[in-house]
Coordinates of C-alpha atoms in Angstrom, one line a residue:
M1 CA 10.7 -25.3 19.5
A2 CA 12.2 -27.4 22.4
Q3 CA 14.6 -25.8 24.8
P4 CA 18.1 -25.9 23.2
I5 CA 21.2 -27.1 25.0
L6 CA 23.8 -24.4 25.7
K7 CA 27.4 -25.4 25.0
S8 CA 30.7 -23.9 23.8
L9 CA 31.9 -25.5 20.5
P10 CA 35.2 -25.0 18.6
L11 CA 34.8 -22.9 15.5
S12 CA 36.3 -25.7 13.4
E13 CA 33.2 -27.8 14.0
L14 CA 30.8 -25.2 12.7
R15 CA 29.5 -24.8 9.1
I16 CA 26.7 -22.6 7.7
S17 CA 23.6 -24.8 7.7
K18 CA 21.6 -25.3 4.5
L19 CA 18.6 -24.4 6.5
N20 CA 20.0 -20.9 7.0
M21 CA 18.0 -18.7 4.6
R22 CA 21.2 -17.0 3.4
H23 CA 23.2 -20.2 3.0
S24 CA 24.1 -19.7 -0.6
R25 CA 24.7 -16.0 -0.5
K26 CA 28.2 -14.5 -0.8
K27 CA 30.3 -13.8 2.3
P28 CA 28.8 -10.9 4.2
D29 CA 30.4 -7.6 5.3
V30 CA 31.3 -7.9 9.0
S31 CA 33.4 -4.8 9.4
D32 CA 30.7 -3.2 11.7
I33 CA 30.7 -6.0 14.3
L34 CA 34.3 -7.2 14.0
P35 CA 35.8 -4.6 16.4
S36 CA 33.3 -5.4 19.1
I37 CA 33.8 -9.2 18.8
R38 CA 37.6 -8.6 19.0
E39 CA 37.2 -6.6 22.2
S40 CA 34.5 -8.5 24.0
G41 CA 33.9 -11.8 22.2
I42 CA 30.5 -13.2 21.3
R43 CA 27.8 -12.0 23.5
Q44 CA 24.9 -13.6 21.7
T45 CA 24.9 -17.4 21.2
L46 CA 24.8 -18.9 17.8
L47 CA 21.8 -21.2 17.1
V48 CA 23.1 -24.5 15.7
R49 CA 21.9 -28.0 15.0
R50 CA 23.8 -31.3 14.6
E51 CA 24.3 -32.1 10.9
S52 CA 26.3 -35.2 10.1
D53 CA 29.8 -34.7 11.4
H54 CA 29.5 -31.0 12.2
Y55 CA 27.1 -28.4 13.5
G56 CA 25.2 -26.2 11.1
V57 CA 24.7 -22.5 12.0
V58 CA 21.0 -21.8 11.7
A59 CA 21.1 -18.2 13.1
G60 CA 24.3 -16.2 13.5
R61 CA 25.9 -16.3 10.1
R62 CA 27.6 -12.9 10.3
R63 CA 29.0 -13.7 13.8
F64 CA 30.3 -16.9 12.4
F65 CA 32.2 -15.1 9.6
A66 CA 33.5 -12.5 12.0
L67 CA 35.0 -15.3 14.1
K68 CA 36.5 -16.8 11.0
E69 CA 38.3 -13.4 10.4
I70 CA 39.6 -13.4 14.0
E71 CA 40.8 -17.0 13.5
K72 CA 42.9 -15.8 10.5
E73 CA 44.3 -13.0 12.6
T74 CA 45.3 -15.0 15.7
G75 CA 45.8 -18.5 14.1
K76 CA 43.7 -20.0 16.9
P77 CA 40.2 -21.4 16.5
P78 CA 38.1 -19.8 19.2
M79 CA 35.4 -21.5 21.3
V80 CA 31.9 -20.3 20.3
P81 CA 28.9 -20.2 22.7
C82 CA 26.1 -22.1 20.9
A83 CA 22.5 -23.1 21.5
I84 CA 22.1 -26.6 20.1
M85 CA 18.7 -27.5 18.7
R86 CA 17.3 -31.0 18.1
E87 CA 18.2 -32.4 14.7
E88 CA 14.6 -33.4 13.9
D89 CA 13.3 -29.8 14.5
A90 CA 13.9 -28.5 11.0
A91 CA 10.8 -26.3 10.8
S92 CA 11.8 -24.4 13.9
A93 CA 15.4 -24.1 12.6
I94 CA 14.1 -22.5 9.4
A95 CA 11.8 -20.2 11.3
A96 CA 14.6 -19.1 13.6
S97 CA 16.8 -18.3 10.6
V98 CA 14.1 -16.2 8.9
I99 CA 13.3 -14.3 12.1
E100 CA 16.9 -13.3 12.6
N101 CA 17.7 -12.4 9.0
V102 CA 14.4 -10.5 8.4
G103 CA 15.0 -8.5 11.5
R104 CA 18.4 -7.4 10.3
L105 CA 17.9 -7.0 6.6
P106 CA 14.8 -7.4 4.4
A107 CA 14.9 -10.8 2.6
S108 CA 14.5 -11.0 -1.1
E109 CA 11.5 -12.9 -2.6
M110 CA 13.7 -15.9 -3.5
E111 CA 15.1 -16.0 0.1
Q112 CA 11.5 -15.8 1.5
Y113 CA 10.5 -18.5 -1.1
T114 CA 13.2 -20.9 0.1
A115 CA 12.3 -20.4 3.7
F116 CA 8.6 -20.5 3.3
K117 CA 8.8 -23.5 1.0
R118 CA 10.8 -25.5 3.5
L119 CA 8.3 -24.7 6.2
N120 CA 5.5 -25.7 3.9
D121 CA 7.3 -28.9 3.0
E122 CA 7.6 -29.6 6.8
G123 CA 3.9 -29.6 7.1
R124 CA 3.2 -26.0 8.1
A125 CA 0.0 -24.6 6.6
V126 CA 0.0 -21.3 4.7
E127 CA -2.1 -19.6 7.4
D128 CA 0.3 -20.9 10.1
I129 CA 3.4 -19.5 8.3
A130 CA 1.6 -16.1 7.9
A131 CA 0.6 -16.0 11.6
F132 CA 4.1 -17.1 12.8
F133 CA 5.9 -14.3 10.9
G134 CA 3.3 -11.7 11.2
V135 CA 2.6 -11.3 7.5
T136 CA -0.5 -11.7 5.4
V137 CA -1.7 -15.0 3.9
L138 CA -1.6 -13.3 0.5
L139 CA 2.1 -12.5 0.9
V140 CA 2.9 -16.1 1.7
R141 CA 0.8 -17.3 -1.2
R142 CA 2.6 -14.9 -3.5
V143 CA 6.0 -16.1 -2.4
L144 CA 5.0 -19.7 -2.7
A145 CA 3.7 -19.0 -6.2
L146 CA 7.3 -19.1 -7.3
A147 CA 7.1 -22.9 -6.8
S148 CA 5.1 -23.1 -10.0
L149 CA 8.1 -21.8 -12.0
A150 CA 10.6 -24.0 -13.7
E151 CA 13.9 -24.3 -11.8
P152 CA 16.0 -22.5 -14.5
I153 CA 13.6 -19.5 -14.3
R154 CA 14.0 -19.4 -10.5
E155 CA 17.8 -19.5 -10.9
F156 CA 17.7 -16.6 -13.4
Y157 CA 15.6 -14.6 -11.0
A158 CA 17.9 -15.4 -8.0
G159 CA 20.8 -14.2 -10.1
D160 CA 19.0 -10.9 -10.9
E161 CA 18.8 -11.7 -14.6
I162 CA 15.0 -11.4 -14.6
D163 CA 13.2 -8.5 -13.1
R164 CA 10.3 -8.8 -10.6
E165 CA 7.5 -7.8 -13.0
T166 CA 8.6 -10.5 -15.4
I167 CA 8.9 -13.2 -12.7
R168 CA 5.4 -12.4 -11.4
A169 CA 4.0 -12.6 -14.9
L170 CA 5.6 -16.0 -15.4
T171 CA 3.7 -17.4 -12.4
L172 CA 0.6 -17.2 -14.7
A173 CA 2.2 -19.3 -17.4
T174 CA 1.6 -22.9 -18.1
P175 CA 4.6 -25.3 -18.1
E176 CA 4.6 -25.3 -21.9
Q177 CA 4.6 -21.4 -21.9
Q178 CA 7.5 -21.4 -19.4
A179 CA 9.5 -23.8 -21.6
E180 CA 8.8 -21.6 -24.7
W181 CA 9.8 -18.4 -22.8
L182 CA 13.0 -20.1 -21.6
R183 CA 13.8 -21.0 -25.2
L184 CA 13.4 -17.4 -26.3
F185 CA 15.4 -16.1 -23.3
E186 CA 18.3 -18.4 -24.0
S187 CA 18.2 -17.9 -27.8
E188 CA 20.8 -15.7 -29.5
D189 CA 18.6 -14.5 -32.3
A190 CA 15.3 -14.1 -30.5
R191 CA 14.1 -12.0 -27.6
A192 CA 11.9 -13.2 -24.7
P193 CA 9.1 -10.8 -23.7
M194 CA 9.8 -9.0 -20.4
G195 CA 7.7 -7.0 -17.9
R196 CA 4.2 -6.1 -19.0
N197 CA 4.8 -7.5 -22.5
C198 CA 5.5 -10.9 -20.9
K199 CA 2.1 -10.8 -19.2
A200 CA 0.4 -9.9 -22.5
W201 CA 2.3 -12.7 -24.3
I202 CA 1.1 -15.2 -21.7
T203 CA -2.5 -14.1 -21.9
G204 CA -2.7 -14.0 -25.7
G205 CA -1.7 -10.5 -26.5
T206 CA -4.0 -8.5 -24.3
I207 CA -4.3 -8.3 -20.5
I208 CA -8.0 -8.3 -19.6
T209 CA -8.7 -8.3 -15.9
T210 CA -11.9 -9.6 -14.3
D211 CA -13.0 -6.1 -13.1
K212 CA -13.6 -5.1 -16.8
A213 CA -16.4 -7.7 -17.2
L214 CA -20.0 -6.4 -17.5
F215 CA -21.3 -10.0 -17.1
D216 CA -21.6 -12.2 -14.1
L217 CA -18.3 -14.2 -13.6
A218 CA -20.2 -17.0 -12.0
G219 CA -21.8 -17.9 -15.3
Y220 CA -18.7 -17.5 -17.4
D221 CA -17.5 -20.8 -18.9
G222 CA -14.0 -19.6 -20.0
L223 CA -10.8 -19.9 -18.0
I224 CA -9.8 -17.2 -15.6
T225 CA -6.2 -17.3 -14.3
A226 CA -5.7 -16.2 -10.7
D227 CA -3.1 -13.4 -10.5
L228 CA -1.7 -13.4 -6.9
F229 CA 0.3 -10.2 -7.7
G230 CA -2.7 -8.3 -8.9
E231 CA -6.0 -7.2 -7.5
H232 CA -8.0 -9.1 -10.1
G233 CA -7.9 -12.3 -12.1
V234 CA -6.9 -12.4 -15.8
F235 CA -9.0 -13.8 -18.6
A236 CA -6.9 -16.6 -20.3
D237 CA -8.9 -16.5 -23.5
A238 CA -9.6 -13.0 -24.9
D239 CA -12.0 -14.3 -27.6
A240 CA -14.2 -16.0 -25.0
F241 CA -14.2 -12.8 -22.9
W242 CA -15.2 -10.6 -25.8
T243 CA -18.0 -13.0 -26.8
A244 CA -19.5 -12.7 -23.3
Q245 CA -18.8 -9.0 -23.1
A246 CA -20.5 -8.3 -26.4
A247 CA -23.6 -10.1 -25.2
A248 CA -23.6 -7.9 -22.1
V249 CA -23.1 -4.8 -24.2
A250 CA -26.0 -5.8 -26.4
Q251 CA -28.3 -6.1 -23.4
R252 CA -27.2 -2.6 -22.2
I253 CA -28.0 -1.1 -25.7
E254 CA -31.5 -2.6 -25.7
A255 CA -32.0 -1.1 -22.2
Y256 CA -31.0 2.4 -23.4
L257 CA -33.3 2.2 -26.4
A258 CA -36.1 1.1 -24.2
E259 CA -35.5 4.1 -21.9
G260 CA -36.2 6.4 -24.9
W261 CA -32.7 7.4 -26.2
K262 CA -32.8 8.3 -29.9
D263 CA -29.9 5.9 -30.8
V264 CA -27.0 4.0 -29.4
V265 CA -23.8 4.1 -31.4
C266 CA -21.3 1.3 -30.7
L267 CA -17.8 2.4 -31.8
E268 CA -15.3 -0.1 -33.2
R269 CA -13.1 -1.7 -30.6
G270 CA -10.1 0.5 -29.9
Q271 CA -11.7 3.7 -31.4
Y272 CA -11.8 6.6 -28.9
F273 CA -14.8 8.7 -28.4
Q274 CA -13.8 12.2 -29.5
R275 CA -15.7 14.3 -26.9
W276 CA -14.5 17.6 -28.5
D277 CA -16.2 16.7 -31.7
H278 CA -19.6 16.2 -30.1
V279 CA -22.3 18.5 -28.5
T280 CA -24.1 17.6 -25.4
K281 CA -27.9 17.0 -25.8
T282 CA -30.4 15.6 -23.4
K283 CA -32.6 12.6 -24.2
K284 CA -35.5 14.9 -25.0
E285 CA -33.3 17.0 -27.4
G286 CA -32.4 13.9 -29.4
G287 CA -29.2 13.0 -27.6
K288 CA -27.6 9.6 -28.3
V289 CA -25.4 7.2 -26.4
F290 CA -22.0 6.3 -27.6
V291 CA -20.4 3.0 -26.5
E292 CA -16.5 3.0 -26.4
L293 CA -14.7 -0.4 -26.3
R294 CA -11.1 -0.5 -25.3
H295 CA -8.7 -3.3 -26.0
D296 CA -8.1 -3.8 -22.3
G297 CA -11.8 -4.9 -22.0
S298 CA -13.2 -1.8 -20.4
V299 CA -16.5 -0.4 -21.8
T300 CA -17.6 3.3 -21.3
F301 CA -21.1 4.5 -22.1
H302 CA -21.2 8.2 -23.1
E303 CA -24.7 9.4 -22.6
G304 CA -26.3 12.5 -24.2
Y305 CA -24.2 13.5 -27.2
I306 CA -24.5 14.2 -30.9
S307 CA -21.8 15.0 -33.4
Q308 CA -20.9 18.5 -34.4
A309 CA -21.9 17.9 -38.0
E310 CA -25.3 16.6 -36.9
A311 CA -25.8 19.6 -34.6
R312 CA -25.1 22.0 -37.6
R313 CA -27.5 20.1 -39.8
N314 CA -30.2 20.4 -37.1
D315 CA -29.6 24.1 -36.7
K316 CA -29.8 24.7 -40.4
E317 CA -33.1 22.8 -40.6
K318 CA -34.5 24.9 -37.8
R319 CA -33.5 28.2 -39.5
G320 CA -34.8 27.1 -42.9
S321 CA -33.7 27.9 -46.4
D322 CA -35.1 31.5 -46.3
D323 CA -32.8 32.5 -43.5
P324 CA -30.3 35.1 -45.0
S325 CA -27.6 33.9 -42.7
S326 CA -27.7 30.5 -44.4
A327 CA -26.8 31.9 -47.8
P328 CA -23.2 31.1 -48.9
V329 CA -20.7 33.9 -48.3
K330 CA -18.7 34.9 -51.4
P331 CA -14.9 35.4 -51.0
E332 CA -13.4 38.9 -51.4
M333 CA -11.4 37.8 -54.4
S334 CA -11.9 35.4 -57.2
G335 CA -9.6 32.4 -57.5
P336 CA -7.5 33.8 -60.4
L337 CA -7.1 37.2 -58.7
A338 CA -6.0 35.5 -55.4
E339 CA -3.4 33.5 -57.4
Y340 CA -2.2 36.6 -59.2
I341 CA -1.6 38.4 -55.9
L342 CA 0.1 35.4 -54.4
L343 CA 2.5 35.2 -57.3
H344 CA 3.4 38.9 -56.9
R345 CA 4.0 38.4 -53.1
H346 CA 6.2 35.4 -53.9
G347 CA 8.1 37.5 -56.4
A348 CA 8.6 40.3 -53.9
A349 CA 10.0 37.9 -51.3
Q350 CA 12.2 36.3 -53.9
A351 CA 13.7 39.6 -55.0
S352 CA 14.4 40.6 -51.4
L353 CA 16.1 37.3 -50.6
A354 CA 18.2 37.6 -53.8
A355 CA 19.5 40.9 -52.4
Q356 CA 20.6 39.2 -49.2
P357 CA 22.7 36.2 -50.2
A358 CA 24.0 35.6 -46.7
I359 CA 20.4 35.0 -45.5
A360 CA 19.7 32.7 -48.4
L361 CA 22.9 30.7 -47.7
R362 CA 21.9 30.3 -44.1
L363 CA 18.5 29.0 -45.0
M364 CA 20.0 26.5 -47.4
V365 CA 22.7 25.3 -44.9
A366 CA 20.1 25.0 -42.1
H367 CA 17.9 22.8 -44.3
A368 CA 21.0 20.7 -45.4
M369 CA 21.9 20.2 -41.7
T370 CA 18.5 19.4 -40.2
G371 CA 15.9 18.9 -43.0
S372 CA 12.2 19.1 -42.4
A373 CA 9.1 17.3 -43.6
L374 CA 7.2 20.7 -43.6
W375 CA 9.4 22.7 -46.0
T376 CA 11.9 22.2 -48.8
I377 CA 14.3 24.1 -51.1
R378 CA 13.9 23.8 -54.8
A379 CA 14.1 25.9 -57.9
H380 CA 11.0 28.2 -58.2
E381 CA 8.9 28.0 -61.3
C382 CA 6.3 30.7 -61.9
S383 CA 3.3 28.5 -62.7
S384 CA -0.4 29.3 -63.0
R385 CA -3.5 27.6 -64.1
K386 CA -4.2 30.5 -66.5
D387 CA -2.1 31.6 -69.4
A388 CA -3.2 35.2 -68.9
T389 CA -1.9 35.2 -65.3
R390 CA 1.5 33.8 -66.4

């Protein structure tokens, strides 16, 4: 930036410049600096530039509004010490505004976007912007990604009507998808997807990131959407991903069988491997490999397991049919006798409850108030499968 000209200007000739990153924000709170300015005046010059018939304040917005308060109190427009920039040096003006404001209060993404976009439009490369403000290139790219959004969406975000997770998801959307999302958002009888659901809606129902792929991404023919706000890209076509993923899983299955595993069981997509219902067995003991496929694209290979049922069958075959322990164990009571005793127990409980009507009433009221799917109240009928028991 060229050396500015120092000069005192009347407050009436100053306006907030459109290059000031907080140009459109509401009037700031200046109660903390107002007493000092009343007492000692402005000690730090305002950075301004000539704009048409006035001077635009690039840096010093809060000092400007503090002086406006003093003008209301005294009725006299004060003279303001200013550093006047060249009119054509817009990029430096934007940079100066961002430096001052970021140093005082963290800028929102939309404020950063406005500043960075203006610098980018002035010809500054992304790497230069990042180096100038001491931030990463990825941060600058993320902020500039908002440029891919439709103007109404950016306005909703600036007005805090859209949360950060949703706006980041919308940077992955095509113009057609953005238009459809806007239609849903502004509709009275429909609801636009928000947050993580928005990302899933854009990617076709399931978010599958590139780190889930078992295949080489260099040979993948499908479309991968770059996600600047995530660590990995996102597969735009879930069906194309699963076609390539299934081929990679098939190769892994063939490799397991070639290594000597008894079998490889591929579970249905979305079905969880129930480890508690399986027993660990080595490859020599006849262990199998179970392949678990999740809807998010991840694949897990569980090596060395057989089901509990298969383990019991194997144990039974080893013991043989002559083993006394394998003979069926008879119950202590026959079915009719167990039913006879149960009816007597129920009758005893019924008789005891009939003698305590207060308890019976409490049980009935409790059920009437809360209800339960596990129990109910109904008239008892002494029923049995055998006439002799009845």
